XYZ file of N, CA and C in Angstrom:
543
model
N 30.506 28.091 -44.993
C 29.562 29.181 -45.078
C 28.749 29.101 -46.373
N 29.563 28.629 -47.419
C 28.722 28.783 -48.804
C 27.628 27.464 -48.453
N 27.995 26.385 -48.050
C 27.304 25.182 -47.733
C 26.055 25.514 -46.935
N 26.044 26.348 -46.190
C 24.951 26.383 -45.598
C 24.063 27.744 -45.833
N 24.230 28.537 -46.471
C 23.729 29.400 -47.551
C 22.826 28.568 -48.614
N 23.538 27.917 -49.498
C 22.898 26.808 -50.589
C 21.827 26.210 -49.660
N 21.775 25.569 -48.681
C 20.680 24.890 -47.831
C 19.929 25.988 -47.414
N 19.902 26.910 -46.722
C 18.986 28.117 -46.154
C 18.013 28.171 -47.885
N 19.057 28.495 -49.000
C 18.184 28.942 -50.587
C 17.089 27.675 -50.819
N 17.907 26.722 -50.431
C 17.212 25.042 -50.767
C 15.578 25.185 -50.262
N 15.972 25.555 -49.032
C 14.594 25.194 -48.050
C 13.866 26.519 -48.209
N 14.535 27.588 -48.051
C 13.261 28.690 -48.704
C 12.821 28.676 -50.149
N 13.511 28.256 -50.975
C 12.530 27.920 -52.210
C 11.686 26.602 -51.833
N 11.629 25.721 -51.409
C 11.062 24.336 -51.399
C 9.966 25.448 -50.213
N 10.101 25.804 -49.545
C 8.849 26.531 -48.468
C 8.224 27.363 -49.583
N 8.619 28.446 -50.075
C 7.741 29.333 -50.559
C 7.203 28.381 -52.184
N 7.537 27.882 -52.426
C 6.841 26.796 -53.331
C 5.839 26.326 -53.157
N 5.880 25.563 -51.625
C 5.213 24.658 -51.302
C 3.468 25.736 -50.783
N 3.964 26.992 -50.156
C 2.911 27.651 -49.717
C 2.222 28.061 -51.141
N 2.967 28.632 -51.888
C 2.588 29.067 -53.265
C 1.306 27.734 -53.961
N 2.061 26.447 -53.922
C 0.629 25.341 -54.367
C -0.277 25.075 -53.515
N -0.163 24.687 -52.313
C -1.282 24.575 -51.197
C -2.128 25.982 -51.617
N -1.694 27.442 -51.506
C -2.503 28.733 -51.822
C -3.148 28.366 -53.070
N -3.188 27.751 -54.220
C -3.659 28.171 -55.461
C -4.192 27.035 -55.436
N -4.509 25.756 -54.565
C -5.006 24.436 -54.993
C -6.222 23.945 -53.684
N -5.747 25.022 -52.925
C -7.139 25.245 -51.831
C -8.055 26.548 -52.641
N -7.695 27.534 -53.690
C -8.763 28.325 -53.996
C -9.449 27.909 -55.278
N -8.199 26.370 -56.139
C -9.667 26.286 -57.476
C -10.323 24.993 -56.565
N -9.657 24.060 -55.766
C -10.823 22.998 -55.037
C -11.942 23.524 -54.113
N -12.111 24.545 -53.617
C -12.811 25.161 -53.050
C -14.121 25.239 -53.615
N -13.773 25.622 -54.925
C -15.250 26.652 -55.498
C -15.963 26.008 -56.010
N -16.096 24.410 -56.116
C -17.009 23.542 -55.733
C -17.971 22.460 -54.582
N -17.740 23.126 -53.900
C -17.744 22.322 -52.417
C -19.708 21.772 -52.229
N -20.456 22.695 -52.544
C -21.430 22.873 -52.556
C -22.471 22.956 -53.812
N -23.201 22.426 -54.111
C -24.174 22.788 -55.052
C -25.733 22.013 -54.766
N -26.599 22.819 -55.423
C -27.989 22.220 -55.390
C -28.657 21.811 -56.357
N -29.642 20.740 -56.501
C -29.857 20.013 -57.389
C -31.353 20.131 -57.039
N -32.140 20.926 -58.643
C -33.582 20.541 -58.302
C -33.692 19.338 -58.864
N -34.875 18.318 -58.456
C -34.626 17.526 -58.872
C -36.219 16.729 -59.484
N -36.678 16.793 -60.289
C -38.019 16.472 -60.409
C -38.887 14.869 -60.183
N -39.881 14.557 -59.762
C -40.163 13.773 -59.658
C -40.528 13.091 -58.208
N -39.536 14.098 -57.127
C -39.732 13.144 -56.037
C -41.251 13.498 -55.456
N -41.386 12.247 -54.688
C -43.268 12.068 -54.300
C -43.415 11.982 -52.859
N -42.146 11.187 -52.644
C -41.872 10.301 -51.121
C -40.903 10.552 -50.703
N -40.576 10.398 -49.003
C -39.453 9.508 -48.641
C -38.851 8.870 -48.961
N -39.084 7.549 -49.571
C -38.320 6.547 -50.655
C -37.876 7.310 -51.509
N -37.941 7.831 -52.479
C -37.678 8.507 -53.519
C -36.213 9.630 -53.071
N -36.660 10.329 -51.865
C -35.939 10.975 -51.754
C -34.700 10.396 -51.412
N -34.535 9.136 -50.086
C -33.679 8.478 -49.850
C -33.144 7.704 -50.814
N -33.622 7.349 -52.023
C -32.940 6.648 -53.254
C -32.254 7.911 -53.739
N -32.752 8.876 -54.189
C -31.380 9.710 -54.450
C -30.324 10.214 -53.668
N -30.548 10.789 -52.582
C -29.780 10.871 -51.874
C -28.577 9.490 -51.338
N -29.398 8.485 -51.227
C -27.956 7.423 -51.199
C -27.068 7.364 -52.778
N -27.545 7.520 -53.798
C -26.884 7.374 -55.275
C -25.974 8.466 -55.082
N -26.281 9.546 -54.476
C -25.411 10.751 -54.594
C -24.143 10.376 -53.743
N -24.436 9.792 -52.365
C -23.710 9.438 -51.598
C -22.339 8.407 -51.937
N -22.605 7.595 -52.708
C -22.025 6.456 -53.434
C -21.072 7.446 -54.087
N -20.881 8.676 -54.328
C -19.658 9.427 -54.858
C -18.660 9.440 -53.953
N -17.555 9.269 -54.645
C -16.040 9.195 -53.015
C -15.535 10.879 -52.745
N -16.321 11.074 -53.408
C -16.118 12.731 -52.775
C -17.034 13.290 -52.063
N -18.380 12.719 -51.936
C -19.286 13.652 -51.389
C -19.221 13.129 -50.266
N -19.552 14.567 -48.974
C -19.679 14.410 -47.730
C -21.323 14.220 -47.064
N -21.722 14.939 -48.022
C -23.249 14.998 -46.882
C -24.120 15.559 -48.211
N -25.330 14.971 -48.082
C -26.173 15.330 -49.337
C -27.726 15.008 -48.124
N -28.359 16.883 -48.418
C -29.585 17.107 -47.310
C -30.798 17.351 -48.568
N -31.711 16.575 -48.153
C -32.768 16.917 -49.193
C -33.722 17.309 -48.873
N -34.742 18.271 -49.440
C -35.491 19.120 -48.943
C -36.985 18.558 -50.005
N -37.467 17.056 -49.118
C -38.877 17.002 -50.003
C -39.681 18.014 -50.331
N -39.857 18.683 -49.811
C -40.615 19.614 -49.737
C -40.732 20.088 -51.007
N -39.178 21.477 -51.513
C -38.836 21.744 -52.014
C -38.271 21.066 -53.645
N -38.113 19.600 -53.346
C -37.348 18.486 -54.046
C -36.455 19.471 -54.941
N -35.273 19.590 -53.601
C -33.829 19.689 -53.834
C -33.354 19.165 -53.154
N -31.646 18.915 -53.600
C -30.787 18.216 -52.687
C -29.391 19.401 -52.378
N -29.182 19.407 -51.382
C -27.850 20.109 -51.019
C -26.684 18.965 -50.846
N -26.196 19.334 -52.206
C -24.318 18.090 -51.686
C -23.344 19.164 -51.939
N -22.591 18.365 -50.635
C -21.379 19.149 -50.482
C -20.472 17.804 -50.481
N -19.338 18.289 -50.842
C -17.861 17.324 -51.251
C -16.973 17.440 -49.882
N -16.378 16.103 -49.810
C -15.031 16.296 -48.879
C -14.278 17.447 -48.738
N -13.643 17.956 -47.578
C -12.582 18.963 -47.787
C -11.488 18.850 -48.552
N -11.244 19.245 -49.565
C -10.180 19.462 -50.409
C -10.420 18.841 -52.221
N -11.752 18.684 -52.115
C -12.319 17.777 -53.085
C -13.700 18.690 -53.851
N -13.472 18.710 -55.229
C -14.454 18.961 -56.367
C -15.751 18.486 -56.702
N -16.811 18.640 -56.876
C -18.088 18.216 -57.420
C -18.096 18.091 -58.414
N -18.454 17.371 -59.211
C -18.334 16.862 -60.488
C -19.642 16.825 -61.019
N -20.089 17.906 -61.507
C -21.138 18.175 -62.009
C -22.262 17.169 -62.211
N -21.566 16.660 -63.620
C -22.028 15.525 -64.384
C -22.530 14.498 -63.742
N -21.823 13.873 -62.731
C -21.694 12.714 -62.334
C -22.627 12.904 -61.154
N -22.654 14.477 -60.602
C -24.588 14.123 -59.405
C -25.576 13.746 -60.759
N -25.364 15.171 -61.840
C -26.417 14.519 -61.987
C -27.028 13.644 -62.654
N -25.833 12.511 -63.256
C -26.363 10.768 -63.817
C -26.448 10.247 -62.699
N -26.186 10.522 -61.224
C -26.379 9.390 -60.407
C -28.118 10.144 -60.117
N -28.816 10.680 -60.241
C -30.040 11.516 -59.894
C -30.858 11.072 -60.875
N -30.424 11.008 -62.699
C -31.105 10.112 -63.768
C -31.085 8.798 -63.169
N -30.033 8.014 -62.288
C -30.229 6.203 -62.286
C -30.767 6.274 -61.252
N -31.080 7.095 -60.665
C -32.276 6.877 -59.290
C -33.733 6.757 -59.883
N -33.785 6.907 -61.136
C -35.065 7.418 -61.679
C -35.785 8.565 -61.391
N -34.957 9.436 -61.465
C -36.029 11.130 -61.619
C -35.105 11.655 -62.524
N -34.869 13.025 -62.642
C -34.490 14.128 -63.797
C -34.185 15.174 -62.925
N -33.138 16.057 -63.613
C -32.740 16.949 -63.080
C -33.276 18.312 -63.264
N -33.785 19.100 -62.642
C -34.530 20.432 -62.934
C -33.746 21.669 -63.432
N -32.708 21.490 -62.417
C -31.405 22.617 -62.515
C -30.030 22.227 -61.464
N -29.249 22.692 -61.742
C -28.207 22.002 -60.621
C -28.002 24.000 -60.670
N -27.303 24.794 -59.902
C -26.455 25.865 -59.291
C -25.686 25.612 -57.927
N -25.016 27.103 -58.259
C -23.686 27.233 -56.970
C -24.006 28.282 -56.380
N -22.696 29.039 -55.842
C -22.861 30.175 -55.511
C -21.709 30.212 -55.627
N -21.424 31.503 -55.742
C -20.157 31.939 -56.292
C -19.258 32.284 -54.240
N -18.096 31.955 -54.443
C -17.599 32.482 -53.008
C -16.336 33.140 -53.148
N -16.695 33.926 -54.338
C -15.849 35.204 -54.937
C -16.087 35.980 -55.870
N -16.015 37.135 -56.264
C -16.019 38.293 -57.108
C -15.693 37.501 -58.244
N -16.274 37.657 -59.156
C -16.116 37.227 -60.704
C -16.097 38.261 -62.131
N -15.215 38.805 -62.438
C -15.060 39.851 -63.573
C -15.207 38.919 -65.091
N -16.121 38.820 -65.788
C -16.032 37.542 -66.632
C -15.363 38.866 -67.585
N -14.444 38.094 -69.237
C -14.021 38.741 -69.925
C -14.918 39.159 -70.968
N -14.933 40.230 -71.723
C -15.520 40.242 -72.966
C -16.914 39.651 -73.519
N -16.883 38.495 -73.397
C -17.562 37.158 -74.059
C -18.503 36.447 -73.103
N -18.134 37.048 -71.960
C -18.629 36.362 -70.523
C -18.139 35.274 -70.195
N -16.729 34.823 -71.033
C -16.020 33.453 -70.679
C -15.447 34.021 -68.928
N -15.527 32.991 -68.272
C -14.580 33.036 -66.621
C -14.181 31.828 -66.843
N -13.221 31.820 -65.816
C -12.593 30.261 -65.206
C -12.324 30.470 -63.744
N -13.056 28.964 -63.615
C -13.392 29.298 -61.420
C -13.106 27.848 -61.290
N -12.428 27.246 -60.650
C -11.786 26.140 -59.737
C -11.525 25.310 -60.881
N -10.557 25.843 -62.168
C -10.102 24.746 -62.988
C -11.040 24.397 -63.867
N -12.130 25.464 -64.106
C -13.170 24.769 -64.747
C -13.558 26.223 -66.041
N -13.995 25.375 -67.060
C -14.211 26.965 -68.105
C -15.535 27.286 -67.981
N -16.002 28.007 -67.789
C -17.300 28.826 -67.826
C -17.800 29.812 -68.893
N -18.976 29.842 -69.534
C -19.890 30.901 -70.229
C -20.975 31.698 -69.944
N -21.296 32.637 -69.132
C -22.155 33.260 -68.934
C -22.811 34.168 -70.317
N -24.477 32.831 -70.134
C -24.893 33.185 -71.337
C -26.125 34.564 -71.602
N -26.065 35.112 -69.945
C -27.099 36.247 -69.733
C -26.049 37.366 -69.193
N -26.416 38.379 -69.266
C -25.991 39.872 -68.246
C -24.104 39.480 -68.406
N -23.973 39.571 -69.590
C -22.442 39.395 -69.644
C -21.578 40.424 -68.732
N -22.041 41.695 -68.668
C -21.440 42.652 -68.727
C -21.295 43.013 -66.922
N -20.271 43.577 -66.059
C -20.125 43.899 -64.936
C -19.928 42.524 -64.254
N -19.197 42.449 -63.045
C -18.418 42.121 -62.121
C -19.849 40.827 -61.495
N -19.938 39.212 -61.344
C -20.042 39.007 -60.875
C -19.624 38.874 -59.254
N -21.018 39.396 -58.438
C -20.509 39.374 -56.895
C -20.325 37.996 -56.023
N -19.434 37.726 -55.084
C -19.490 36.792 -54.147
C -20.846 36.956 -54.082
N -21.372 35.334 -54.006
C -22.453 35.056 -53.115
C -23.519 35.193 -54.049
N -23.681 35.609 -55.871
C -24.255 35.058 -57.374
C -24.785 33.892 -56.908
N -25.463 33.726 -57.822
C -26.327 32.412 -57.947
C -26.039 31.757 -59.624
N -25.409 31.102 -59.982
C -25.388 30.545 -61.271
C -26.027 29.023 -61.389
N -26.437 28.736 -62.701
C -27.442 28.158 -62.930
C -26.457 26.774 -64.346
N -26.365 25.924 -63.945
C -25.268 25.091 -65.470
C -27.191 25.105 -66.528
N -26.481 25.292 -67.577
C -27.173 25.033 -68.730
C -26.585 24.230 -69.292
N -27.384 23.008 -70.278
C -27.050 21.973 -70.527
C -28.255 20.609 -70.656
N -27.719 19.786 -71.093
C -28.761 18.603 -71.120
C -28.566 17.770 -70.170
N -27.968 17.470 -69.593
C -27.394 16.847 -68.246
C -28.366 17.849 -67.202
N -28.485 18.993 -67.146
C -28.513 19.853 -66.296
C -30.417 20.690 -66.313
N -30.941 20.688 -67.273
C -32.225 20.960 -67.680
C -33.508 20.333 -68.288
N -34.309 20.080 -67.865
C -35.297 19.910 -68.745
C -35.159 20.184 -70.006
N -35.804 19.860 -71.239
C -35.403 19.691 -72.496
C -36.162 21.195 -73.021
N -37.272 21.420 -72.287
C -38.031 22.629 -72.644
C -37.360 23.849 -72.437
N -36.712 23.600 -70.883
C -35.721 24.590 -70.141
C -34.573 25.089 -71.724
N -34.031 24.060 -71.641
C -32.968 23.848 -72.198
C -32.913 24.393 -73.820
N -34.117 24.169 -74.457
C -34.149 24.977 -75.376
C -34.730 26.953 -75.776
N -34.807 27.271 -74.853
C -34.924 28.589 -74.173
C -33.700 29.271 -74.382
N -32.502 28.221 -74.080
C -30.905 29.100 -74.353
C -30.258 28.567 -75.592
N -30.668 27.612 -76.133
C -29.833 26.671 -76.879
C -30.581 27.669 -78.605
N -31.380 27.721 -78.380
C -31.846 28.949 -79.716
C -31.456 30.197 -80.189
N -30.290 30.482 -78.879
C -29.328 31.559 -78.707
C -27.867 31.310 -79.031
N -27.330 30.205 -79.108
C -26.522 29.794 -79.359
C -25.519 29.543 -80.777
N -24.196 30.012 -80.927
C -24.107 29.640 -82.392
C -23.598 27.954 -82.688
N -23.614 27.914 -83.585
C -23.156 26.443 -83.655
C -22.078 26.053 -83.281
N -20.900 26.571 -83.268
C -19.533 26.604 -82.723
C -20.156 25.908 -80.867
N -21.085 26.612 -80.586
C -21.201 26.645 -79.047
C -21.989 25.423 -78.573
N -23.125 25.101 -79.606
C -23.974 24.551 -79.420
C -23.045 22.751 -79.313
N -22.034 22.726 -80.427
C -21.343 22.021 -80.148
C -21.107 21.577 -79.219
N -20.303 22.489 -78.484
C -19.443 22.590 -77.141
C -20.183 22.437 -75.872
N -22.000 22.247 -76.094
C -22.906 22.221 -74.997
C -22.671 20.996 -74.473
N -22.021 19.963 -75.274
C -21.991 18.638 -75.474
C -21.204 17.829 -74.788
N -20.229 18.351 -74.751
C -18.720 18.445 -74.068
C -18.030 19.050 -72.416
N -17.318 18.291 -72.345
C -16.999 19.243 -70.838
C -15.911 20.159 -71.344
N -15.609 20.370 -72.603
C -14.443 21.626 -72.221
C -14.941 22.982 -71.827
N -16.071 23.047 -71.663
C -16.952 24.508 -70.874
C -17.844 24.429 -70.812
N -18.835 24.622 -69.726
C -19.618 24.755 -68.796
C -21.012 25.996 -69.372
N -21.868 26.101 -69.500
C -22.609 26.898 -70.222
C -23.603 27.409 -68.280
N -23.745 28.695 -68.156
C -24.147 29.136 -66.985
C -25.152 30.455 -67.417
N -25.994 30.454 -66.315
C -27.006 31.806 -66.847
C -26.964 32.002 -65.155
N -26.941 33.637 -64.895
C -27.344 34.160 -63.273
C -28.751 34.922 -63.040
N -28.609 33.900 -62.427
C -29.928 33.664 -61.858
C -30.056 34.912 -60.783
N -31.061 35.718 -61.158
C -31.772 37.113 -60.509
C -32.585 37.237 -59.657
């Protein structure tokens, strides 16, 4: 009786474990699935299909739709798999164009703290506008950054910045974001 007690404890901890990581590792891989990339420069077809295959060449991305028109790209990542900011958009610089803006959308309620620091799918965040009140599901955020802006763009927020931060623009240990209205 004790023997099979110890096994019943065995397997309900190893179950509620196991649901416990699948739950918390499907909601931070999630909250990158999607993002859009303005992207400056495109003229053509060619153009567009050269970025869009560079984007493709990522082992995470599933489908990347581009909108000449507009010259944006919509990529979305494999199921269970992250976007990696950075890395659309140097493959978007070696296509030969520039990046205008990359954003998301948020696909949850966001209470940022104090400072407007959040953290959303494993990743640190700064909201450098409208600190204050509850980002909603379905926000529009915007990465700030040099990777991520025009240089003109880019100095618009970076004149706001203290040096501690301006540092840190540099770096991936956080993510610099403005919501977009």
């Amino acid at each position: 009786m004790c023997m099979e007690y110890r096994q019943v404890k065995i397997f309900l901890s190893t179950f509620i474990l196991t649901v416990v990581v699948i739950c918390f590792s499907n909601r931070t891989i999630a909250q990158f699935q999607e993002i859009e990339v303005g992207i400056n420069g495109l003229t053509c077809s060619m153009c567009s299909y050269s970025v869009e295959n560079s984007i493709k060449k990522l082992p995470y991305i599933s489908l990347v739709k581009m909108d000449l028109n507009k010259n944006i790209a919509q990529v979305y990542s494999e199921k269970g798999s992250s976007i990696n900011f950075l890395e659309v958009a140097d493959r978007v610089k070696k296509s030969g164009f520039s990046v205008r803006y990359i954003s998301f959308i948020l696909s949850e309620d966001i209470k940022p703290i104090a400072d407007g620091k959040f953290e959303l799918g494993g990743k640190q965040f700064l909201l450098l506008n409208d600190t204050s009140g509850t980002l909603a599901k379905g926000t529009s955020l915007q990465l700030v950054g040099e990777a991520y802006l025009p240089k003109s763009e880019l100095k618009k927020y970076t004149s706001k910045l203290s040096a501690e931060q301006k540092k840190k623009l540099h770096s991936d240990q956080i993510y610099f974001v403005i919501h977009e209205k």
